[in-house]
Short mmCIF file of C-alpha atoms and ligand atoms in Angstrom, two decimals:
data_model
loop_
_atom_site.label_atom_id
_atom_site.label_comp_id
_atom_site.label_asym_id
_atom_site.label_seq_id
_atom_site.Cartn_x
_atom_site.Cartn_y
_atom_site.Cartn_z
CA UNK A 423 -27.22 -72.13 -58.97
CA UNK A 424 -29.26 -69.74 -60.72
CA UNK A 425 -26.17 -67.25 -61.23
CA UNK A 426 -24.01 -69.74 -62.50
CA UNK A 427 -26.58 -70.71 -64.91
CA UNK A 428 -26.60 -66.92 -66.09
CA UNK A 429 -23.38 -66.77 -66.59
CA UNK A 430 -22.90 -69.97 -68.31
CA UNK A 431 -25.18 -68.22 -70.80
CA UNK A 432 -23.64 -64.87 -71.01
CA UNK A 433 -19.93 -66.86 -71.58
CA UNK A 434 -21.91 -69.06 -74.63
CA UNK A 435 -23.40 -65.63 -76.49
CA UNK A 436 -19.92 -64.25 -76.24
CA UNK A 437 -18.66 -67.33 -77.80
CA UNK A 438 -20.63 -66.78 -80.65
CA UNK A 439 -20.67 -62.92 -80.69
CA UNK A 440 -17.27 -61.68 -79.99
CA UNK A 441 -16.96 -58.91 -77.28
CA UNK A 442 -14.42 -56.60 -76.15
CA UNK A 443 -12.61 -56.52 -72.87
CA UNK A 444 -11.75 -53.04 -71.12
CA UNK A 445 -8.67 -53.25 -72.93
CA UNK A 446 -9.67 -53.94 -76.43
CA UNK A 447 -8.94 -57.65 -77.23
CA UNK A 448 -11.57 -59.70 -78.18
CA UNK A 449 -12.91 -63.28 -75.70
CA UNK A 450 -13.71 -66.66 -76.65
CA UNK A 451 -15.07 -68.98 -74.09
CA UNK A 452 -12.49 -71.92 -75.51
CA UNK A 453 -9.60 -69.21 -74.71
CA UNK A 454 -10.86 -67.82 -71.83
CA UNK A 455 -8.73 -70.06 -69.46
CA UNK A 456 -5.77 -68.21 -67.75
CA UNK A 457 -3.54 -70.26 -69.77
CA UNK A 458 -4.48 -69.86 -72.86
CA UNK A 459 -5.36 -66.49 -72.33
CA UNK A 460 -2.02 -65.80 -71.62
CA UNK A 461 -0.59 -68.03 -75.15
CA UNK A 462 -2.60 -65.63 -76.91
CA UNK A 463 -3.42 -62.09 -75.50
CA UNK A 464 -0.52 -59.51 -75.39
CA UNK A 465 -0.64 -57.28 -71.95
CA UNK A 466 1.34 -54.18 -71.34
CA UNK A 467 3.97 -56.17 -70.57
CA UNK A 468 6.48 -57.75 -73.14
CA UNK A 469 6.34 -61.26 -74.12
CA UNK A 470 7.63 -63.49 -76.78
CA UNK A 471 10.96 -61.76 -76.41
CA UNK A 472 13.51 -63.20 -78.71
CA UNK A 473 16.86 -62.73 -80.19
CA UNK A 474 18.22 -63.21 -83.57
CA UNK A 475 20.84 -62.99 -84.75
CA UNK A 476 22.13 -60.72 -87.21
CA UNK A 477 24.30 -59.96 -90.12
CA UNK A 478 27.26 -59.77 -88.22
CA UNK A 479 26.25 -61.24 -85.08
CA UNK A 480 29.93 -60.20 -83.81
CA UNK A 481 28.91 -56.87 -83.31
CA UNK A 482 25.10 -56.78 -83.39
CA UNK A 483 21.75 -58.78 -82.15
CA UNK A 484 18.04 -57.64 -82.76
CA UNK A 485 15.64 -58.35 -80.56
CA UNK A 486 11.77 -58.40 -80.92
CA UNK A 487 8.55 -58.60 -78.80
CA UNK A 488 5.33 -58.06 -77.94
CA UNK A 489 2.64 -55.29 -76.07
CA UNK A 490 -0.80 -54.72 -76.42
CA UNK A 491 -2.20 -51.67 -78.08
CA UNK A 492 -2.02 -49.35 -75.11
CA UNK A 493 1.61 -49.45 -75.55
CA UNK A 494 2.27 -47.76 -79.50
CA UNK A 495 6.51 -47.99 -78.52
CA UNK A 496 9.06 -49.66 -77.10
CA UNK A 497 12.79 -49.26 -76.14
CA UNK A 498 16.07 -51.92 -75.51
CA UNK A 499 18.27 -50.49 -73.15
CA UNK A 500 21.47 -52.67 -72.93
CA UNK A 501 24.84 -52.26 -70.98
CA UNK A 502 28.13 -54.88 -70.14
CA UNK A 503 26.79 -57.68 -68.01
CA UNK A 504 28.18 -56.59 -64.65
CA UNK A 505 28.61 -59.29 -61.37
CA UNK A 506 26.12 -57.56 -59.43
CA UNK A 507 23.19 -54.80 -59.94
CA UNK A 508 25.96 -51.99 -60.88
CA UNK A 509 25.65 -52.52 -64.73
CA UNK A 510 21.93 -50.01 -63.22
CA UNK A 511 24.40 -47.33 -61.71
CA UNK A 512 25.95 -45.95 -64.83
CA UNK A 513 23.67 -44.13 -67.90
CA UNK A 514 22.26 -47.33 -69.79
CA UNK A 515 22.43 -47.65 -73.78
CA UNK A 516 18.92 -47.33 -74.86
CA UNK A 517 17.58 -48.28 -78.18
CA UNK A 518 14.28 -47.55 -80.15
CA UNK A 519 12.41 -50.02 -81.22
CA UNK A 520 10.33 -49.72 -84.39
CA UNK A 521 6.77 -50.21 -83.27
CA UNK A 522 3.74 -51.65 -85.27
CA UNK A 523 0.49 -51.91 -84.99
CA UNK A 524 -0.59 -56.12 -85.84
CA UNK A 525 -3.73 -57.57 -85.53
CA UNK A 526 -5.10 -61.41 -86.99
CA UNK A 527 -7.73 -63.66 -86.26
CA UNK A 528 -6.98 -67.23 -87.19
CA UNK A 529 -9.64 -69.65 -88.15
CA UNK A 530 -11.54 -70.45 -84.76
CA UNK A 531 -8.82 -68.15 -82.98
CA UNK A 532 -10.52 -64.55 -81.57
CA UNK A 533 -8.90 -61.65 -82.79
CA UNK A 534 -5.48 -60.62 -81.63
CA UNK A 535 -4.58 -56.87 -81.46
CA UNK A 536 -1.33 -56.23 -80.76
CA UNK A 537 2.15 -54.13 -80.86
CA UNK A 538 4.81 -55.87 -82.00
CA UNK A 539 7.93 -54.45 -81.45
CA UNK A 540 11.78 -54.72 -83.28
CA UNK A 541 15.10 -53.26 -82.25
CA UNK A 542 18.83 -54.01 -83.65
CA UNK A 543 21.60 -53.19 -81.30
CA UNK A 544 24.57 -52.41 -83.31
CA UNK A 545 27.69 -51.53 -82.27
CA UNK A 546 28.59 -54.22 -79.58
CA UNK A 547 31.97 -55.51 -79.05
CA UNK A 548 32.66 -59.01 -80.15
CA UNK A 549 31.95 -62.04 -77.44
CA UNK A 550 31.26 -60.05 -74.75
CA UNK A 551 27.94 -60.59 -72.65
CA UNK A 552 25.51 -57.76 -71.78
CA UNK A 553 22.62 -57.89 -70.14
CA UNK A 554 19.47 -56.36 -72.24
CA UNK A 555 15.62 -55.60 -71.17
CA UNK A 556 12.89 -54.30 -72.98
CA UNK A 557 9.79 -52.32 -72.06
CA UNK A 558 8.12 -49.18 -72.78
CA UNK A 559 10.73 -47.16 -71.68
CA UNK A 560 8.96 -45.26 -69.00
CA UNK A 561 10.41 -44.76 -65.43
CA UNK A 562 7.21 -44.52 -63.60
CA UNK A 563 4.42 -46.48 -65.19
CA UNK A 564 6.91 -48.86 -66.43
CA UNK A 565 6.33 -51.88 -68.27
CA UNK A 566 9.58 -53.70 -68.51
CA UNK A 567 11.00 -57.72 -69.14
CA UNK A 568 13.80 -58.96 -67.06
CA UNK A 569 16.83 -58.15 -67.62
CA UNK A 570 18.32 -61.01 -70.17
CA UNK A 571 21.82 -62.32 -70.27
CA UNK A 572 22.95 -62.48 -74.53
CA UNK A 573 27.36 -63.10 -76.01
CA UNK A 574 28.17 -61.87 -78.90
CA UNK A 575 30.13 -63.62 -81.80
CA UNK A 576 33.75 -63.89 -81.17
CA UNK A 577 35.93 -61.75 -83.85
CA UNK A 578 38.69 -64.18 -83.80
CA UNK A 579 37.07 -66.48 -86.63
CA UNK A 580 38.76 -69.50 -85.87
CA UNK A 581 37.04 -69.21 -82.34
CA UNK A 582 35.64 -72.31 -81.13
CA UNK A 583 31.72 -72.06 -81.42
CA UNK A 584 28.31 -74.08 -81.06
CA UNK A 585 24.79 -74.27 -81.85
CA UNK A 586 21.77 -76.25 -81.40
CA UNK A 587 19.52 -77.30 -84.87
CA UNK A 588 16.58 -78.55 -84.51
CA UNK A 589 13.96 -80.27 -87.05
CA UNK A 590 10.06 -79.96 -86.98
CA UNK A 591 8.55 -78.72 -83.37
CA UNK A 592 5.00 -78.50 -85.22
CA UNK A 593 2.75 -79.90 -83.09
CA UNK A 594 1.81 -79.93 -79.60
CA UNK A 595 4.53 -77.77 -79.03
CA UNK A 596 4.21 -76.69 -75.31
CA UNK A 597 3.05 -80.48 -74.22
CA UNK A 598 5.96 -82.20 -76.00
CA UNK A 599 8.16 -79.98 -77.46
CA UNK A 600 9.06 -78.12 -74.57
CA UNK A 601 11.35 -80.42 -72.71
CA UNK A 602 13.64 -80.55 -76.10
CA UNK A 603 14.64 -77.39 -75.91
CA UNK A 604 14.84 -77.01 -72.12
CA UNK A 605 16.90 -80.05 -72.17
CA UNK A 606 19.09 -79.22 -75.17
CA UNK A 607 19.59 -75.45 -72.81
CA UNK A 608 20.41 -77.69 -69.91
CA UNK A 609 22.40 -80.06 -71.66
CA UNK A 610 24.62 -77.05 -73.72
CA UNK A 611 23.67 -74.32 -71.85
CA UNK A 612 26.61 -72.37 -73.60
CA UNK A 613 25.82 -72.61 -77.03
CA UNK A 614 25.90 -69.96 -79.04
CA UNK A 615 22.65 -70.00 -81.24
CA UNK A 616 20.00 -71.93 -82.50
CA UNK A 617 18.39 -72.92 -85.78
CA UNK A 618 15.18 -74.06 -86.15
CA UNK A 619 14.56 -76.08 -89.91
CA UNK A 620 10.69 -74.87 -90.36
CA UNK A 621 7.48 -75.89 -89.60
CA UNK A 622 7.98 -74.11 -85.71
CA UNK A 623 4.33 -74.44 -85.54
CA UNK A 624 1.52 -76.24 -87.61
CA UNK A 625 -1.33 -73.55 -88.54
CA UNK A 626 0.47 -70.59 -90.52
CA UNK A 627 -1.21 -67.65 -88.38
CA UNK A 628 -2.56 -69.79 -85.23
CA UNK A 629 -1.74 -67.29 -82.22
CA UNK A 630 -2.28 -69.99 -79.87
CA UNK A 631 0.55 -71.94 -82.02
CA UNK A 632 3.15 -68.97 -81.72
CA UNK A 633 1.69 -68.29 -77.70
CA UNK A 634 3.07 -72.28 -77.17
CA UNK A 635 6.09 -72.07 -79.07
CA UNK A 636 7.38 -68.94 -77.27
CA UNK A 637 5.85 -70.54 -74.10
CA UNK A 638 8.18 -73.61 -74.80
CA UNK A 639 11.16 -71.89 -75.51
CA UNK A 640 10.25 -68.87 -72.80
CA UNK A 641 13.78 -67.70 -72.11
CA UNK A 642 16.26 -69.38 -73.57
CA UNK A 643 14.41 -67.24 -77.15
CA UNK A 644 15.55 -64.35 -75.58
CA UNK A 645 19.33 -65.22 -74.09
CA UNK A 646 20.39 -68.00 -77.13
CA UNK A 647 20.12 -65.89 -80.50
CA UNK A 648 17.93 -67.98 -83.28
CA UNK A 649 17.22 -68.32 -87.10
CA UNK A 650 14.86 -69.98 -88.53
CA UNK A 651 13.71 -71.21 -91.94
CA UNK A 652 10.30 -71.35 -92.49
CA UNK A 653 8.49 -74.53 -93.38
CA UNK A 654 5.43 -75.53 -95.42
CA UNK A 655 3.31 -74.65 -92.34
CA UNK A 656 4.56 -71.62 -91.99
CA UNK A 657 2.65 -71.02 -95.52
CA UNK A 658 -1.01 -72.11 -96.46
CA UNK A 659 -1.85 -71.49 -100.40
CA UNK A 660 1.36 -70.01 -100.94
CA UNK A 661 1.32 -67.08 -98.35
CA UNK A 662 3.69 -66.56 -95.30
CA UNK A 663 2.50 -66.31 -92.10
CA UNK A 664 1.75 -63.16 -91.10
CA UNK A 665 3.23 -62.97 -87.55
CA UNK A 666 6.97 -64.50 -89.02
CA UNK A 667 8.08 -60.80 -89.85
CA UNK A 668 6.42 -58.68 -87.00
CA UNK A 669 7.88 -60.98 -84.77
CA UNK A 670 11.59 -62.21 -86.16
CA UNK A 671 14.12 -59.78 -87.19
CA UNK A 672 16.02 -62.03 -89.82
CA UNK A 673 18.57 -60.68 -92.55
CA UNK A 674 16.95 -59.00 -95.94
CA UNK A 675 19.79 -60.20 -98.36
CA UNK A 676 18.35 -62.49 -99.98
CA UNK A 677 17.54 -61.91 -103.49
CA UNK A 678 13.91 -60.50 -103.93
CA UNK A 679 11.44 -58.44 -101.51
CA UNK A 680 8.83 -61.81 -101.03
CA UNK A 681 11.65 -63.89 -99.84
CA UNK A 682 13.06 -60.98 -97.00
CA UNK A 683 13.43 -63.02 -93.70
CA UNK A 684 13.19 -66.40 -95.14
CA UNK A 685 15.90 -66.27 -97.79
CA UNK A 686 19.41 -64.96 -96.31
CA UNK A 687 23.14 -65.64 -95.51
CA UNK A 688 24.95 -64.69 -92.23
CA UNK A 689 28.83 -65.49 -91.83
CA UNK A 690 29.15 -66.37 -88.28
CA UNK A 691 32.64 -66.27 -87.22
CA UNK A 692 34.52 -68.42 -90.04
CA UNK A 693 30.97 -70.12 -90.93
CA UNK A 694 28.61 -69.17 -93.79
CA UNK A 695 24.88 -70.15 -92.77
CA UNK A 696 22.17 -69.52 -95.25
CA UNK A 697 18.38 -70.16 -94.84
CA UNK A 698 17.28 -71.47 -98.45
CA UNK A 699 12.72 -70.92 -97.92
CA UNK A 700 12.08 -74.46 -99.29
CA UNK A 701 7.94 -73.45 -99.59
CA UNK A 702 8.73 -70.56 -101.97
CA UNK A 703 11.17 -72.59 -103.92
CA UNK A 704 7.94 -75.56 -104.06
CA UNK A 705 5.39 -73.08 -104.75
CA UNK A 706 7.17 -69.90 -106.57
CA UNK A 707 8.49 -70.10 -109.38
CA UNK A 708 10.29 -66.51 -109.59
CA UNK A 709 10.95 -67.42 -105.62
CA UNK A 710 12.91 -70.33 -107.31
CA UNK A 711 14.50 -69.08 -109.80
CA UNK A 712 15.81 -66.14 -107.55
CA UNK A 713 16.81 -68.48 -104.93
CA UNK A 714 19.25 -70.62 -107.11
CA UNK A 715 20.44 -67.98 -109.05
CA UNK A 716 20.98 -66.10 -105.63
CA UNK A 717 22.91 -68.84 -103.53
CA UNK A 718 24.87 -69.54 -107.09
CA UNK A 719 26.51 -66.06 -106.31
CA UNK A 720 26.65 -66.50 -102.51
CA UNK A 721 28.60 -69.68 -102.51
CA UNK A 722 30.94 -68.47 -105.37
CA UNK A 723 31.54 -65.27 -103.53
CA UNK A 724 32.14 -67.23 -100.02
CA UNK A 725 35.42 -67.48 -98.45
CA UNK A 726 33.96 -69.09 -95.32
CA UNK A 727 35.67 -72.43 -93.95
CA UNK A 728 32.66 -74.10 -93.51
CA UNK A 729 29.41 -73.52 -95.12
CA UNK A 730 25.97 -74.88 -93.46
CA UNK A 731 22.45 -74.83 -95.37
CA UNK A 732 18.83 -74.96 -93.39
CA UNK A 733 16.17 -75.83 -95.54
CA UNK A 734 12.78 -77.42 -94.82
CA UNK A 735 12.39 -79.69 -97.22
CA UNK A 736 15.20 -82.67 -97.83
CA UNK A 737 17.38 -83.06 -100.55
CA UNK A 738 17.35 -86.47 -99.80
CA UNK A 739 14.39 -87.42 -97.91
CA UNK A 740 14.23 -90.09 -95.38
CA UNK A 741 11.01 -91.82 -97.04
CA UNK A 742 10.35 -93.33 -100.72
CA UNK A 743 7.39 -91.02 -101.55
CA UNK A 744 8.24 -88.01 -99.88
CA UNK A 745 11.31 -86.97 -102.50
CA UNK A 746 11.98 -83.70 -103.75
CA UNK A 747 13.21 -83.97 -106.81
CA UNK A 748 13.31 -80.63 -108.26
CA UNK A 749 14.98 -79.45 -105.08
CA UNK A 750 17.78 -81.90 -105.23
CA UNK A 751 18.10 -81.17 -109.40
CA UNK A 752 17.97 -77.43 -108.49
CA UNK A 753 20.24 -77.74 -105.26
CA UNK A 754 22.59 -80.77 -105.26
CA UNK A 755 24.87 -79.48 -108.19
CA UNK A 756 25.65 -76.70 -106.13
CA UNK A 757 26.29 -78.58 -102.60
CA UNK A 758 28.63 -80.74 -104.59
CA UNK A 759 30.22 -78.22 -106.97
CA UNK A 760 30.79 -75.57 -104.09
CA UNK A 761 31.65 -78.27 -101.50
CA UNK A 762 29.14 -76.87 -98.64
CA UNK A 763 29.60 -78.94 -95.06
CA UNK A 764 26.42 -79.20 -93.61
CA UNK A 765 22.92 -79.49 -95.15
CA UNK A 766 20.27 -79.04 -92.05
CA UNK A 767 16.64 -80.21 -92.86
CA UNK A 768 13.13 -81.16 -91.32
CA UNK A 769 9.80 -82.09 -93.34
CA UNK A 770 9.96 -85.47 -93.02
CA UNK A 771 8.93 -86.62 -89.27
CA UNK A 772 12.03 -89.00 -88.38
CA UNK A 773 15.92 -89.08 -88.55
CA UNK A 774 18.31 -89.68 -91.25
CA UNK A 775 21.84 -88.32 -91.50
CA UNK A 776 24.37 -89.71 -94.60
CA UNK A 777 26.08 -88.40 -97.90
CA UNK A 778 25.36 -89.00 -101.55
CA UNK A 779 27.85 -91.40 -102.19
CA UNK A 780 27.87 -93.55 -98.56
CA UNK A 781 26.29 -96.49 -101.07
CA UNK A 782 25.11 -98.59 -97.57
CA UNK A 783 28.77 -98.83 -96.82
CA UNK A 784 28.44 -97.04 -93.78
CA UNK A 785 32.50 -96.79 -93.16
CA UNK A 786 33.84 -95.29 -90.06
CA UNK A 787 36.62 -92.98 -91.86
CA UNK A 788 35.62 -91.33 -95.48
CA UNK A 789 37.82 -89.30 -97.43
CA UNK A 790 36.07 -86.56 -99.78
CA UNK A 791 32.36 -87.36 -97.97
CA UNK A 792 31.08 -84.69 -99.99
CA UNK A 793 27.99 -82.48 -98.36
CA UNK A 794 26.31 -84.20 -95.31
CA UNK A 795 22.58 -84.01 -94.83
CA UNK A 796 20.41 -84.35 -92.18
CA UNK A 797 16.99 -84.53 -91.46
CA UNK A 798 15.66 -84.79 -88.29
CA UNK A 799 12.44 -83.96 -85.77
CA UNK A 800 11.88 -82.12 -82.45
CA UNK A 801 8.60 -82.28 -81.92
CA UNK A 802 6.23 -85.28 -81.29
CA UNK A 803 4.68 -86.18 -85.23
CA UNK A 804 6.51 -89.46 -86.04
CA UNK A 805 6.76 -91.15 -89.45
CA UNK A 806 8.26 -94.04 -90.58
CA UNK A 807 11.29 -93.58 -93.00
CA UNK A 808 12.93 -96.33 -95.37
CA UNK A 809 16.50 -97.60 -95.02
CA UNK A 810 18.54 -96.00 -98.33
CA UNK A 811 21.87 -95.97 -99.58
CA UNK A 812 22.66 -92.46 -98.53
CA UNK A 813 21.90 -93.46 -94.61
CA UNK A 814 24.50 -93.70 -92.46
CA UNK A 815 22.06 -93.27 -89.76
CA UNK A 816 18.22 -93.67 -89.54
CA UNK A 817 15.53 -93.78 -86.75
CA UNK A 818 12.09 -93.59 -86.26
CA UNK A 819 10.02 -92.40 -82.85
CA UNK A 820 12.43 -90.08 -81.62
CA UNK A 821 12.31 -86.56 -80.44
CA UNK A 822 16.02 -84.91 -81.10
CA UNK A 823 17.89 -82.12 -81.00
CA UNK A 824 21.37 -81.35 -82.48
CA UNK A 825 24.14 -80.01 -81.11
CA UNK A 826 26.86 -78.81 -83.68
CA UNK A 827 30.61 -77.73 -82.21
CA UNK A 828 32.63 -76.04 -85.23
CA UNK A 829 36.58 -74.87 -84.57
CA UNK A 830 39.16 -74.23 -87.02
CA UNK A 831 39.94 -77.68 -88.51
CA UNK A 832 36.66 -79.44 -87.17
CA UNK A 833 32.84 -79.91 -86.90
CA UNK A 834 31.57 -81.66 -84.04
CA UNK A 835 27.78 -83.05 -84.76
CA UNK A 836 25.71 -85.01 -82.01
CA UNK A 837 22.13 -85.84 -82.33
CA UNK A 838 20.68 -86.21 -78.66
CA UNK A 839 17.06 -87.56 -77.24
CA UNK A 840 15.71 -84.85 -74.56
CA UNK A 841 16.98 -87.29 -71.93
CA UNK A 842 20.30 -86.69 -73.23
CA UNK A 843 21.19 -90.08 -75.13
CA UNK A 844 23.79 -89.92 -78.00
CA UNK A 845 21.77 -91.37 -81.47
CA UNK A 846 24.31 -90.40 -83.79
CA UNK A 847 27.75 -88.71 -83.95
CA UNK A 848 30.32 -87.73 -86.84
CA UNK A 849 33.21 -84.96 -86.92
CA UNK A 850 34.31 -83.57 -90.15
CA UNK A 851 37.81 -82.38 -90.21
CA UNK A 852 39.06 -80.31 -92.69
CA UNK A 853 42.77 -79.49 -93.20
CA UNK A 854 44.94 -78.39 -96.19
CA UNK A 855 41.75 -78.67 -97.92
CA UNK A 856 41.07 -82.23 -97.75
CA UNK A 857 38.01 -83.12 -96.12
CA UNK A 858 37.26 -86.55 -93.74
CA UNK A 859 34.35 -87.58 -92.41
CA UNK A 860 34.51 -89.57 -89.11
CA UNK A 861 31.13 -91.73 -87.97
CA UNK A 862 30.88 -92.23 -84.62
CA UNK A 863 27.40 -92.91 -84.19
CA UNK A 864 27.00 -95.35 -80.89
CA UNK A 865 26.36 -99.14 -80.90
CA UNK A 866 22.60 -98.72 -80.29
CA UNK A 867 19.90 -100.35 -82.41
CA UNK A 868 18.03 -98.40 -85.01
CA UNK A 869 14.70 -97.09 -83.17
CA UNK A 870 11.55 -97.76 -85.32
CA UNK A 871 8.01 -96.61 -85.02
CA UNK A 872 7.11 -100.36 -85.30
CA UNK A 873 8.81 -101.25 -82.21
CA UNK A 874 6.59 -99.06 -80.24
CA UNK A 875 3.34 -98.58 -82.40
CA UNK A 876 1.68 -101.37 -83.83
CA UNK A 877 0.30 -100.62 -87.79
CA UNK A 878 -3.41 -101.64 -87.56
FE1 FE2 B 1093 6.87 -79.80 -93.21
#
């Protein structure tokens, strides 16, 4: 009794005064549990391993992760996924990494020392899988991750291909946002990438935040290549987080040095995506300028089939109140005048998915649709929205996930709950360049927060 009373009061002075463990990262008492040590503390071995994709994710992937300090490098080795263990019998492709030095305390958070690590494999052949591990490329005295299984793009552009979009994870990510991606893994377990539409976390430079989301996502980040757009939380006063370029590798063509990671293009297969950083078009104004003038001259220049935008915040938002109207002035002339598919959102805590001119109509088969946007929400934060002309489909109180299908004369969109029921459904189909939009969103009543939370 006596002992456990000392050490009760050694724990509370280290709360207060931080200490060092034998391997240089700092303790607090309220993250000294094994799980939440492990969110936030780096060890010699890698963790949040993840892959991106890349310019032309056809022929190349990057890949990023994390050490502590006693490891200063790190390596990729790669080689053809094989049926057994013989891919380990031949000389295995091996890769630097470029290695830096990262530390940051967040706000009630201890401080985080780490070694974050980066590595683009180039030269690949187009969709072929290989296997891939990363470590500190030692033989003895190894620190390694499994080996992960990772396709490339086809180079056949009219290839059939998918991916997964989801909106806002944001809160409570590895208590309730976990099962949406496992599910939307288990569900379309051969998609070919992901897109998150920002606000992956809720405090800008949290580590515990980033520890759950990687957590959540463990690794199905590092076998389904990812982009993301960052969000509002992703900022605070105007600043990026600091861990969104030590630990992404996304493109650097977008059109000034503050917007590298967050502003970009990537033609994937016969599909141009772009990542438009809705926070530095809200709170930037050379950001803004630069990022309309910039997509002007990407979406003049593209000779993509289909065209899909990620932004956070929604051209048309789902709620009177919460509208953007200098991003829809800014950005709708060009969705309409350049004809761009898909328009993938968050922000706004609840579903909506329509077109500009829909006018309530809601009809199965439209010729000429125009752009479709969606907005929509992984993660647990609900708001109510309000029914609007644009809507072709609403809801409220639902976690979803989307799963897009694009081939040569058609895009396949579902919206799914993590329990796998269809909320909404369209194809587009687009063929000697006339464009139809098909609804076929199921027979299932609109789900609103009222019908499960009573407004006090
Ligand atoms: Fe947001």
């Amino acid at each position: 009794m006596i002992l456990m009373t000392a050490g009760f009061v050694a724990i509370q002075n280290v709360a207060y005064g931080q200490s060092l463990a034998e391997d240089g990262h700092s303790h607090y008492v309220e993250h000294d549990t094994i799980v939440s040590h492990k969110l936030i503390f780096p060890s010699k071995t890698p963790d949040r391993v993840i892959a991106n994709l890349t310019v032309d994710p056809a022929h190349s992937i990057a890949v990023n992760w994390r050490t502590n300090q006693q490891i200063d490098s790190g390596l990729v080795q790669i080689a053809l996924a094989t049926d057994g263990p013989e891919f380990l019998l031949k000389d295995l492709r091996k890769e630097k990494a470029v290695s830096q030095r990262f530390e940051n305390q967040n706000s009630r958070e201890p401080l985080v020392r780490a070694t974050f690590h980066s590595a683009v494999i180039s030269d690949l052949q187009p969709n072929t899988t290989y296997v891939y591990r990363v470590g500190n490329g030692m033989e003895d005295d190894g620190y390694w991750s499994e080996w992960h299984q990772i396709t490339t793009a086809h180079a056949d552009m009219d290839a059939p291909f998918s991916f997964i979009y989801f909106g806002d994870a944001q809160n409570s990510v590895k208590s309730l946002w976990s099962r949406v991606i496992r599910n939307s893994y288990r569900q379309f377990p051969d998609v070919n990438f992901m897109i998150h539409a920002g606000d992956l976390i809720n405090d800008r430079d949290a580590n515990m935040e980033w520890g759950e989301w990687f957590y959540a996502g463990s690794f199905i980040h590092a076998t389904i290549p990812s982009i993301m757009t960052p969000g509002n939380h992703e900022y605070r006063d105007g600043i990026l987080s600091s861990l969104w370029r030590p630990q992404f590798t996304l493109p650097e063509n977008g059109p000034i040095a503050v917007l590298k990671e967050t502003c970009y293009a990537i033609d994937y297969q016969n599909m141009k995506l772009i990542s438009i950083d809705a926070e530095g078009f809200d709170e930037n104004m050379e950001a803004r300028v630069a990022q309309v003038k910039w997509l002007d001259s990407v979406l003049s220049n593209n000779t993509k089939k289909w065209t899909a935008l990620t932004l956070h915040f929604p051209i048309f938002s789902t709620a009177k109140g919460r509208d953007n109207k200098e991003l829809r002035e800014a950005l709708k002339p060009m969705m309409d005048k350049y004809k761009v598919d898909l328009v993938l959102q968050g922000h706004d805590h609840s579903y909506a998915r329509g077109f500009a001119e829909n006018e309530g109509k809601g009809i199965t088969v439209v010729n000429g649709a125009g752009t479709i946007y969606a907005v929509s929400v992984s993660g647990p934060k609900m708001y109510e929205s309000k029914d609007q002309d644009w809507m072709v489909r609403r809801g409220e109180y639902t976690q979803l996930f989307q799963i897009i299908t694009v081939s040569k004369d058609t895009i396949k969109y579902g919206a799914y709950t993590p329990i796998g029921t269809l909320y909404d459904a369209f194809e587009l189909v687009k063929k000697n360049g006339k464009k139809q939009l098909i609804n076929k969103m199921p027979d299932t009543p609109t789900r609103l927060k009222k019908d499960f939370i009573r407004e006090e």
